Structures are given as C-alpha cells and as structure tokens.
Tab-separated table of C-alpha atoms in Angstrom:
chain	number	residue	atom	x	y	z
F	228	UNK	CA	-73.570	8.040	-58.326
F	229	UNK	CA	-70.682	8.086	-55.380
F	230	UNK	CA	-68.296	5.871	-55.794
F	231	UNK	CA	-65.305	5.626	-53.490
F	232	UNK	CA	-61.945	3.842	-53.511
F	233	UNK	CA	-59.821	2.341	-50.485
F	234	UNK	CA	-56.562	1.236	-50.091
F	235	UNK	CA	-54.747	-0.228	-47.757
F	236	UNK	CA	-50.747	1.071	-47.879
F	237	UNK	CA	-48.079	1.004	-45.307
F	238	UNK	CA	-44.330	2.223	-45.540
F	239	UNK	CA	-41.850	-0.783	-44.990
F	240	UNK	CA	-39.118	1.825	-44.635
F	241	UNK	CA	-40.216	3.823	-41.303
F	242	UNK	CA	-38.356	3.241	-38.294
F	243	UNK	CA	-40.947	3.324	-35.899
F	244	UNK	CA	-43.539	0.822	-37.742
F	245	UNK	CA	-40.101	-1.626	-37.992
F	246	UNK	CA	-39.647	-1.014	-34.057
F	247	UNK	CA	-43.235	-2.030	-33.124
F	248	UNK	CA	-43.349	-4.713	-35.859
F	249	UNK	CA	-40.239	-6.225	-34.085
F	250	UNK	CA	-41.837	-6.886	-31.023
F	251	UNK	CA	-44.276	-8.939	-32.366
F	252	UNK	CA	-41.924	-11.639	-34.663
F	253	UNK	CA	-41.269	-13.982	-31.901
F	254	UNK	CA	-44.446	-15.066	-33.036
F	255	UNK	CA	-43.334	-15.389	-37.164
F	256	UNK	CA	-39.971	-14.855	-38.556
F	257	UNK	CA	-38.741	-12.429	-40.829
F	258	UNK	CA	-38.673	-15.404	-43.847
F	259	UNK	CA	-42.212	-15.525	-43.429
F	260	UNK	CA	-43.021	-12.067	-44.321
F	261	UNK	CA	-40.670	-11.185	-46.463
F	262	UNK	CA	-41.839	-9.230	-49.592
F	263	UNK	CA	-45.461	-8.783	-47.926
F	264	UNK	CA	-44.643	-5.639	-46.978
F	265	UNK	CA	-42.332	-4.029	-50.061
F	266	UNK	CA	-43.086	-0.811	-51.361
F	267	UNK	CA	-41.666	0.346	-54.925
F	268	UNK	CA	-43.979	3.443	-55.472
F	269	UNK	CA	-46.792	1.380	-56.394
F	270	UNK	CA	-49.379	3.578	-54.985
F	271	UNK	CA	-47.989	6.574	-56.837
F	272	UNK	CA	-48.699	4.729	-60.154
F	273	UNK	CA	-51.965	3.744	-58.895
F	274	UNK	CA	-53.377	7.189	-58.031
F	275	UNK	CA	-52.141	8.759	-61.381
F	276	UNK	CA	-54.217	6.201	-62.918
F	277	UNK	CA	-57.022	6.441	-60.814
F	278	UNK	CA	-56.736	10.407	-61.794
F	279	UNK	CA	-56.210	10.167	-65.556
F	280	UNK	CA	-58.825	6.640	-65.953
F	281	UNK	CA	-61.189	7.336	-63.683
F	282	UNK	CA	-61.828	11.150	-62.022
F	283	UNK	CA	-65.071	10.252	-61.218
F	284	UNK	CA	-64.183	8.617	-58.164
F	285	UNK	CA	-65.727	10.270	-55.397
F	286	UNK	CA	-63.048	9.887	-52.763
F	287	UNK	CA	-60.159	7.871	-51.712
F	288	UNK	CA	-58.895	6.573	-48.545
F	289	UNK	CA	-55.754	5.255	-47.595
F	290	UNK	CA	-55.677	3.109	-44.680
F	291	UNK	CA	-52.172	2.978	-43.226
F	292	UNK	CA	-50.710	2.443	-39.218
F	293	UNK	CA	-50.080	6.149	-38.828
F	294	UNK	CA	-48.039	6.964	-42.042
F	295	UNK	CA	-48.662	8.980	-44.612
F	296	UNK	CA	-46.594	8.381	-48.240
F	297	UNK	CA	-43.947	11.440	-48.287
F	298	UNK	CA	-44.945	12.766	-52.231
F	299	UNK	CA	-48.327	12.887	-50.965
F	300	UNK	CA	-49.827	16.018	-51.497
F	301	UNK	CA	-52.848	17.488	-49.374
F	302	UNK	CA	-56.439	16.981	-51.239
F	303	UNK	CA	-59.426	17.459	-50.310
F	304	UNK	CA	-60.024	14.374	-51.908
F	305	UNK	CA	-57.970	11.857	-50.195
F	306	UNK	CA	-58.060	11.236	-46.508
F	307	UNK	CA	-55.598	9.122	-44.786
F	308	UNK	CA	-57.217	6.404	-42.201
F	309	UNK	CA	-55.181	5.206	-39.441
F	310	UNK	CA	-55.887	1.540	-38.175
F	311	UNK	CA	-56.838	2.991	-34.696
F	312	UNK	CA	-60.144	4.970	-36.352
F	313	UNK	CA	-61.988	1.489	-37.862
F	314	UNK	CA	-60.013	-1.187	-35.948
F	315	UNK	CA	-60.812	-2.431	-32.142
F	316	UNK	CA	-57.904	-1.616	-29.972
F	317	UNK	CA	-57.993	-5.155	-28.952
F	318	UNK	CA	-56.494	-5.958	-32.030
F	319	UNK	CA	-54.226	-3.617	-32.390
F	320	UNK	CA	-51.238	-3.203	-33.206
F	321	UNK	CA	-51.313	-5.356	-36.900
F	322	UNK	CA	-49.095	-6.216	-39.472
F	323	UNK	CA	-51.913	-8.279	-40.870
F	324	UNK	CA	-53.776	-6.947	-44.228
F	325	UNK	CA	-56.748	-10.103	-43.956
F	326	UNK	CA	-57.444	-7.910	-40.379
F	327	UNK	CA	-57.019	-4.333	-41.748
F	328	UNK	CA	-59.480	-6.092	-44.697
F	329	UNK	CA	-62.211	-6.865	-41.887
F	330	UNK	CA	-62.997	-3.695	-41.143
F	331	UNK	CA	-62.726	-1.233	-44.008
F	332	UNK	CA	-66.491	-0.595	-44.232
F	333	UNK	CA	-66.094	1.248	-40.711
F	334	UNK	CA	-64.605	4.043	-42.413
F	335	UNK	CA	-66.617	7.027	-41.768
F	336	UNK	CA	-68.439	8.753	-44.330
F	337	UNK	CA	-67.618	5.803	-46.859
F	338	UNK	CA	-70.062	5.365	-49.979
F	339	UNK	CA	-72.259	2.614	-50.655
F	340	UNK	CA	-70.648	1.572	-53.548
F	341	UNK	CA	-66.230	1.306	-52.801
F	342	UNK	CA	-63.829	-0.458	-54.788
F	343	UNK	CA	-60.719	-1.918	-52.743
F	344	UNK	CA	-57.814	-1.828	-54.436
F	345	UNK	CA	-54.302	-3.025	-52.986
F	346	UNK	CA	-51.355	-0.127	-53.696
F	347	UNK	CA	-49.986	-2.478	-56.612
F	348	UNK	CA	-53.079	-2.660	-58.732
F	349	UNK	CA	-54.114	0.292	-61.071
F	350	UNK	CA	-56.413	0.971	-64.120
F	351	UNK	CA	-54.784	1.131	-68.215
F	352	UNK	CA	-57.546	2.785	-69.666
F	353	UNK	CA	-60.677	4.764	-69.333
F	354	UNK	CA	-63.064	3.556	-67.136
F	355	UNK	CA	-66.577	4.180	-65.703
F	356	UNK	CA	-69.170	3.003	-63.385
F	357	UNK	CA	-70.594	0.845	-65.619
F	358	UNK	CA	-67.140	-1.129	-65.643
F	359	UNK	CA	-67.073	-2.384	-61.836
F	360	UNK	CA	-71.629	-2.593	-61.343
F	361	UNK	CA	-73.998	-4.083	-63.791
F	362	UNK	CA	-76.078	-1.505	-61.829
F	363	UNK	CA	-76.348	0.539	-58.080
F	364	UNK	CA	-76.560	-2.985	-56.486
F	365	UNK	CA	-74.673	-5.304	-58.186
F	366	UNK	CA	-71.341	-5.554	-58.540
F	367	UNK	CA	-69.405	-7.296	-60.576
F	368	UNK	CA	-66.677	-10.293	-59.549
F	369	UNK	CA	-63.484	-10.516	-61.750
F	370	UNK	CA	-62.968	-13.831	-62.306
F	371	UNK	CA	-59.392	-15.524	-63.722
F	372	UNK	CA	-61.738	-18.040	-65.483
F	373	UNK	CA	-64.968	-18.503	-67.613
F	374	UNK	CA	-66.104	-20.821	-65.585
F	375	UNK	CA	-65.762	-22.508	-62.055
F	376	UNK	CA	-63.315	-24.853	-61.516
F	377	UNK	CA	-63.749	-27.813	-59.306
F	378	UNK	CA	-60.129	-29.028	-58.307
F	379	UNK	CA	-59.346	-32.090	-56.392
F	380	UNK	CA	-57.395	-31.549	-52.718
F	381	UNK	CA	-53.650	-30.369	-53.639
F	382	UNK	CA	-50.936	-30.051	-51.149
F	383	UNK	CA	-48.457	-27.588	-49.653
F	384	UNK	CA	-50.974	-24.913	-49.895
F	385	UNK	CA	-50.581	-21.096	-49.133
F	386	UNK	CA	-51.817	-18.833	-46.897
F	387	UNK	CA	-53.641	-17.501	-49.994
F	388	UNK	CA	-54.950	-20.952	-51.165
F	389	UNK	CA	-56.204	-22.075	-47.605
F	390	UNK	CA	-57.981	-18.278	-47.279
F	391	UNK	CA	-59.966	-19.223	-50.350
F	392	UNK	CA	-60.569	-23.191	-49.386
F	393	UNK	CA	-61.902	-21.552	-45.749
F	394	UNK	CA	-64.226	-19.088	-47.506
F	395	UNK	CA	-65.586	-21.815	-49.584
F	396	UNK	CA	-66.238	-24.260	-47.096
F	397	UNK	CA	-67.937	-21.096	-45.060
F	398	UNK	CA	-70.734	-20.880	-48.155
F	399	UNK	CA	-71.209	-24.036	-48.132
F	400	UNK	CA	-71.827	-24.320	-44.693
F	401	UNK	CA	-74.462	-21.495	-44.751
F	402	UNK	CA	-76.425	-22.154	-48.470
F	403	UNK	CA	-75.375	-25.582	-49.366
F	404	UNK	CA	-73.815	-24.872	-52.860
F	405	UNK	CA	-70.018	-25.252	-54.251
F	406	UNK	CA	-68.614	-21.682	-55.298
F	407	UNK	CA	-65.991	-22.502	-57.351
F	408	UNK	CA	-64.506	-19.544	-59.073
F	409	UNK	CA	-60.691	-17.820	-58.660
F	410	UNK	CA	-60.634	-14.719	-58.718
F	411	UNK	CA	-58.258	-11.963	-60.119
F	412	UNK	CA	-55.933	-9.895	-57.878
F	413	UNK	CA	-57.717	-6.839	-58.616
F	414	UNK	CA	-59.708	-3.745	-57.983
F	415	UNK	CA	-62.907	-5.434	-55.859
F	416	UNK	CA	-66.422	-3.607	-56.268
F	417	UNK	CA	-68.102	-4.130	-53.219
F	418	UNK	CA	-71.904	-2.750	-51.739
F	419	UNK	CA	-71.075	-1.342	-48.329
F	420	UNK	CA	-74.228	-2.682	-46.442
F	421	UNK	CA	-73.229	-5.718	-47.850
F	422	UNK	CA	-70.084	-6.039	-46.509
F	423	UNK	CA	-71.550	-4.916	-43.019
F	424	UNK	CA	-73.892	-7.757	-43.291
F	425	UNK	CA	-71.434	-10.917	-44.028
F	426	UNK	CA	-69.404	-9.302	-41.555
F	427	UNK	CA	-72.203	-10.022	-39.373
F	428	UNK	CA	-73.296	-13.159	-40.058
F	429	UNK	CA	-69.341	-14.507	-39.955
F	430	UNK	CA	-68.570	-12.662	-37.151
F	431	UNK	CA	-67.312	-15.160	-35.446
F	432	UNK	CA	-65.633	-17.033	-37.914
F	433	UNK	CA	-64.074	-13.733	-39.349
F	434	UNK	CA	-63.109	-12.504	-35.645
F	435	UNK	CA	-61.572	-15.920	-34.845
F	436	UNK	CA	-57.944	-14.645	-36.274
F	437	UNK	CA	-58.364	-10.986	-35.665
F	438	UNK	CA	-55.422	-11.062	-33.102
F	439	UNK	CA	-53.337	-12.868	-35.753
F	440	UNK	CA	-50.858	-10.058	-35.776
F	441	UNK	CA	-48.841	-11.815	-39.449
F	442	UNK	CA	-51.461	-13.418	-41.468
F	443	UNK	CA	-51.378	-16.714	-40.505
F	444	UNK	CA	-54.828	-17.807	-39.457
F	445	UNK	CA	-56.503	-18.794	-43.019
F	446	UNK	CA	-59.628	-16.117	-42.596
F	447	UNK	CA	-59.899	-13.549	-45.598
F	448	UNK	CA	-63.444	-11.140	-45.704
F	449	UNK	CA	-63.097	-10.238	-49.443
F	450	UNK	CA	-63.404	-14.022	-50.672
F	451	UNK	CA	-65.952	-14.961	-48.434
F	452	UNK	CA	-68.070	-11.456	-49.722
F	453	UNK	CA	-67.781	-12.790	-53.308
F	454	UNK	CA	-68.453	-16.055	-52.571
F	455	UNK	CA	-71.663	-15.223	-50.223
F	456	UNK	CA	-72.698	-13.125	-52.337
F	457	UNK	CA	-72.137	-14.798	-55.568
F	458	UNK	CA	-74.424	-17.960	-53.642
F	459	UNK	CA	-77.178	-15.123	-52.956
F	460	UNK	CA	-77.045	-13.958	-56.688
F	461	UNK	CA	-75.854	-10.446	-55.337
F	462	UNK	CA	-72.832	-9.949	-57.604
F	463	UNK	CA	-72.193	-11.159	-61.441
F	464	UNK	CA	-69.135	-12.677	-62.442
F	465	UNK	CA	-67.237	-10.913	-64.845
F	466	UNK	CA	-64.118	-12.784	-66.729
F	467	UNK	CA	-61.179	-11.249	-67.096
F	468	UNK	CA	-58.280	-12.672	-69.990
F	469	UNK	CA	-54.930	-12.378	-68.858
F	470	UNK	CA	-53.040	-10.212	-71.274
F	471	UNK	CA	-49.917	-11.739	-73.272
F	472	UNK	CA	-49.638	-10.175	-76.315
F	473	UNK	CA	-51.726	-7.637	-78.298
F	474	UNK	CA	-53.349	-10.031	-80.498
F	475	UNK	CA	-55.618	-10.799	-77.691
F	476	UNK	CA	-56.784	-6.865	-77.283
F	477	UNK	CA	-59.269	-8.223	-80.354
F	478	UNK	CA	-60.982	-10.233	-78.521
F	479	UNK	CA	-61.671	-8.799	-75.244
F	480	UNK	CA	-61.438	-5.430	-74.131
F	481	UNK	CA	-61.388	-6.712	-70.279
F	482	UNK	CA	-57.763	-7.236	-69.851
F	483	UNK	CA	-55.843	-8.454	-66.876
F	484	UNK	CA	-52.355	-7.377	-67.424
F	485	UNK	CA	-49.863	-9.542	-64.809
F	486	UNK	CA	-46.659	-7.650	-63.889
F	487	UNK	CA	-43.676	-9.362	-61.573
F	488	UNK	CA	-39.466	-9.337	-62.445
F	489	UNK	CA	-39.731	-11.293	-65.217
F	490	UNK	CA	-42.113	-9.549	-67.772
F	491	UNK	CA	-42.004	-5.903	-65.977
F	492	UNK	CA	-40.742	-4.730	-68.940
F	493	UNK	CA	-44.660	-4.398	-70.467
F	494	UNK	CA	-44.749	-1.283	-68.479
F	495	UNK	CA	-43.487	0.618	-70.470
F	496	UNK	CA	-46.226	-0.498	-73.230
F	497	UNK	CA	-49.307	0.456	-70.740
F	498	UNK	CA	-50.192	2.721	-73.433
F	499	UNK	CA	-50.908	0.780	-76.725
F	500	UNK	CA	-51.817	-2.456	-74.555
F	501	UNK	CA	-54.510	-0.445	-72.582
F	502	UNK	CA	-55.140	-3.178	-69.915
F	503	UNK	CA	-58.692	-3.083	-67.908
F	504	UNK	CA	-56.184	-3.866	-64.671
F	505	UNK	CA	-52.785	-3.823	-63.642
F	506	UNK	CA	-51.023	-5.846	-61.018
F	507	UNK	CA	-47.537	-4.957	-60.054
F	508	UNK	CA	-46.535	-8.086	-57.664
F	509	UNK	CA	-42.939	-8.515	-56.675
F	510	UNK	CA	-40.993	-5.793	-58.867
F	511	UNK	CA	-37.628	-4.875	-58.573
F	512	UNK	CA	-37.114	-1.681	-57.280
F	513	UNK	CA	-38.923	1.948	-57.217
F	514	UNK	CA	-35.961	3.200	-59.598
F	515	UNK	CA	-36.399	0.786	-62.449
F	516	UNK	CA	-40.260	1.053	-62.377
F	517	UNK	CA	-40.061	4.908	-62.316
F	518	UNK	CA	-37.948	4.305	-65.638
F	519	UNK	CA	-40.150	2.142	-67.265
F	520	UNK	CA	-43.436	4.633	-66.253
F	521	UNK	CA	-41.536	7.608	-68.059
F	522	UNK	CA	-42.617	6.190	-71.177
F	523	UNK	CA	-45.808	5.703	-70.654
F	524	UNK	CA	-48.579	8.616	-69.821
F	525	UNK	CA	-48.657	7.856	-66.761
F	526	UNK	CA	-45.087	9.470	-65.739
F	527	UNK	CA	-46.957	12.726	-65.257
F	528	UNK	CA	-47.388	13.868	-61.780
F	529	UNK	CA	-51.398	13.423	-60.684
F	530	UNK	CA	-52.805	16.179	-58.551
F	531	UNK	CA	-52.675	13.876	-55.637
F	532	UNK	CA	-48.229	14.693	-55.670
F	533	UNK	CA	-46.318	17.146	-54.144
C-alpha cells in the first residue's frame, strides 16, 4: 500500500520571497500576517519523525514558492514542488496556504492515499497505515471532540472560524445535513480521487478566492473534504484526547499533544508521553526548540539532513 505525505513549507527568511511578498501588502498589512509565515525548524522535527515513526511512507513532497530548506539533503525520496508545477499562473504569485491547499492533488505522480501535514505537526510514536485508514478507502477524520457540537452564532470570528462556518454551510447546501464536528490541527488522510472530485463539484465556490493573495476570503478545501465526505459516509471520525498529563496515556493511546510558548517545555518529554500527534504553533525560536529536541530521540539527524 503507497502512501504519500505533502507539505506545504516556505522560508520567511529569503530575500527574494520578502521582495515579491512586498508588492502585494497594499492589499493586507504586515499585522495581519504576522506569525503565519514563521519558521523555527519545524519541518526538520517533522521529517525525523516521519523517518523514525513511520518509514513506510512512500514519498514526500514539499510544496514551497521556489525554496528549498538549506539542511535539506538530496533523496530520492523527497521531491520539492514549486507552486508554478500544480498552481494556475493566474493565481500566481501566493502568500496564501487555503490556495496552495486547493491544488495539492495536482502533484504529479501523487498516491491515492496522501496525508497533508503542515511543517509544525509531526508523529510521537510508531505508526502505521492502519492509524490514518480504517481501510484503502476510508480515511479517518481526527476530531477534537466525541461528538458534534452544535454552537449558537458567536462573534469576532477568525479567518479560521469563518473557513469552517463556509464549509459547513457548503454541505448543507449540497446534502441537507448539519456537520458539526472540529477538527484537530493535524496530519489529514485524504483519498486523492476524492479530493479531485469535491474540487470539482465546488469549483466555483473553492475558485471564488483563488486570487486572494493573504488568506482573507473565508474558502478552505480540507474542511469542506471532511465535511463532504463525512455527509457521504466516505471518511470515519476518529477522536483524538488532547494530552495534559500522563495519567491520560491510560486511557487512550490516540493522543493530541498541543505545543505553543507556554507549555513548549513538554518537548523535551516526547519520549515517555509518546503522543499520536504533535502540533508546534507559535514557538519561540529555532534555538530553544533545538534545545529542548536534544533530549528527546528525535535530536538525531534523519536521512533526509545534510
């Protein structure tokens, strides 16, 4: 069984991506983006664990605007996928990860089966098929709850919110039924023919903010894939516990293991907490989380580093 991972990864650091992302802010400001594009080695972290949890992978892509992460090694089994290879020229250049998002299953030669994994999420323990598919065709959905929760109208939404809200409405549009479940920010099992075909069914809705070049138009492809698909009993939803303390690796060996500034500490525990998932949103800095990885397995170079 092929399975596949993509990521999508871009270096805030590199002069040239800053100069053509400058000519584009009179339409944003720099307060609006901040931290969206931040990179603290996350995708370093990532592939070691995507090496030493899960070397069946098939292949991985990263998907970046013509950049290429400088400790990145050559591999046969990684190929880097600049926007211009899956992306319409018409909508190009973007600074926009909802429109990168769209059109990930153009990658050539992709599997079937792909999980989608943002640079800041990686894997704490070993893993297998069987973890991300109840079987070739159906996928599972990580879900932040056991079951759906129907929440009255709140205010002073996000992007993020309103993305979710949209997809909803989408469904409910098309098969008449309330999909109510959050889901975690996570690795994302997806069918590739799948994804071709609720990109063409929402084509229009999904192209409709395509030339949003800063993620501002409220249209997001991976929610409204779970949630179509979840409506046409095409994925099971799988529950994930977020992980406080140890006491809870009794009861469920699905894990969800948050990181941000205020607990990244727990790093340096991946080992003994053995989380199903990582997320590293909003760190500190590349020098404190290389510190905190050097006690855990995972400060060993993966094959994937120079």
């Amino acid at each position: 069984m092929k399975v596949d991972i993509v990521y999508t990864w871009v270096n805030d650091c590199d002069a040239l991506w800053l100069d053509k992302r400058k000519k584009y802010l009179y339409k944003t400001t720099e307060e609006e983006i901040t931290n969206r594009y931040d990179d603290q080695d996350e995708l370093k972290y990532s592939l070691r664990s995507v090496a030493k949890f899960a070397p069946w992978i098939n292949h991985i892509y990263i998907v970046t605007d013509n950049q290429k992460p400088n400790w990145l090694k050559y591999n046969s089994k990684i190929s880097i996928i600049n926007h211009e290879e899956i992306i319409p020229n018409k909508y190009l250049p973007t600074f926009n990860s909802s429109v990168i998002e769209l059109f990930i299953h153009r990658i050539p030669n992709l599997s079937e089966n792909f999980l989608y994994l943002n640079d800041d999420v990686l894997f704490g323990r070993n893993l297998n098929f069987s973890d991300f598919y109840k079987n070739k065709t159906t996928p599972y959905a990580f879900t932040s709850s056991i079951l759906q929760k129907h929440r009255n109208g709140r205010k002073n939404i996000d992007y993020h919110q309103e993305s979710i809200l949209s997809a909803r409405q989408q469904v409910y549009l098309t098969h008449h039924k309330h999909i109510n479940f959050a889901f975690r920010h996570s690795a994302k099992a997806y069918i590739k023919s799948r994804v071709e075909y609720v990109f063409e069914k929402y084509s229009l809705y999904l192209l409709s903010a395509a030339n949003d070049k800063f993620r501002k138009t409220p249209v997001n492809i991976d929610y409204l894939y779970l949630y179509h698909e979840i409506a046409e009993n095409r994925v099971k939803t799988r529950y994930i516990r977020t992980l406080k303390n140890k006491s809870l690796l009794l009861f469920n060996s699905r894990t969800y293991l948050y990181i941000n500034k205020k607990n990244e500490e727990l790093i340096s525990e991946l080992d003994s907490l053995k989380p199903f998932m990582v997320c590293m949103n909003d760190v500190t800095n590349s020098d404190n989380i290389n510190k905190l990885f050097s006690k855990t397995s995972l400060h060993l170079k993966s094959q994937y580093e120079k």
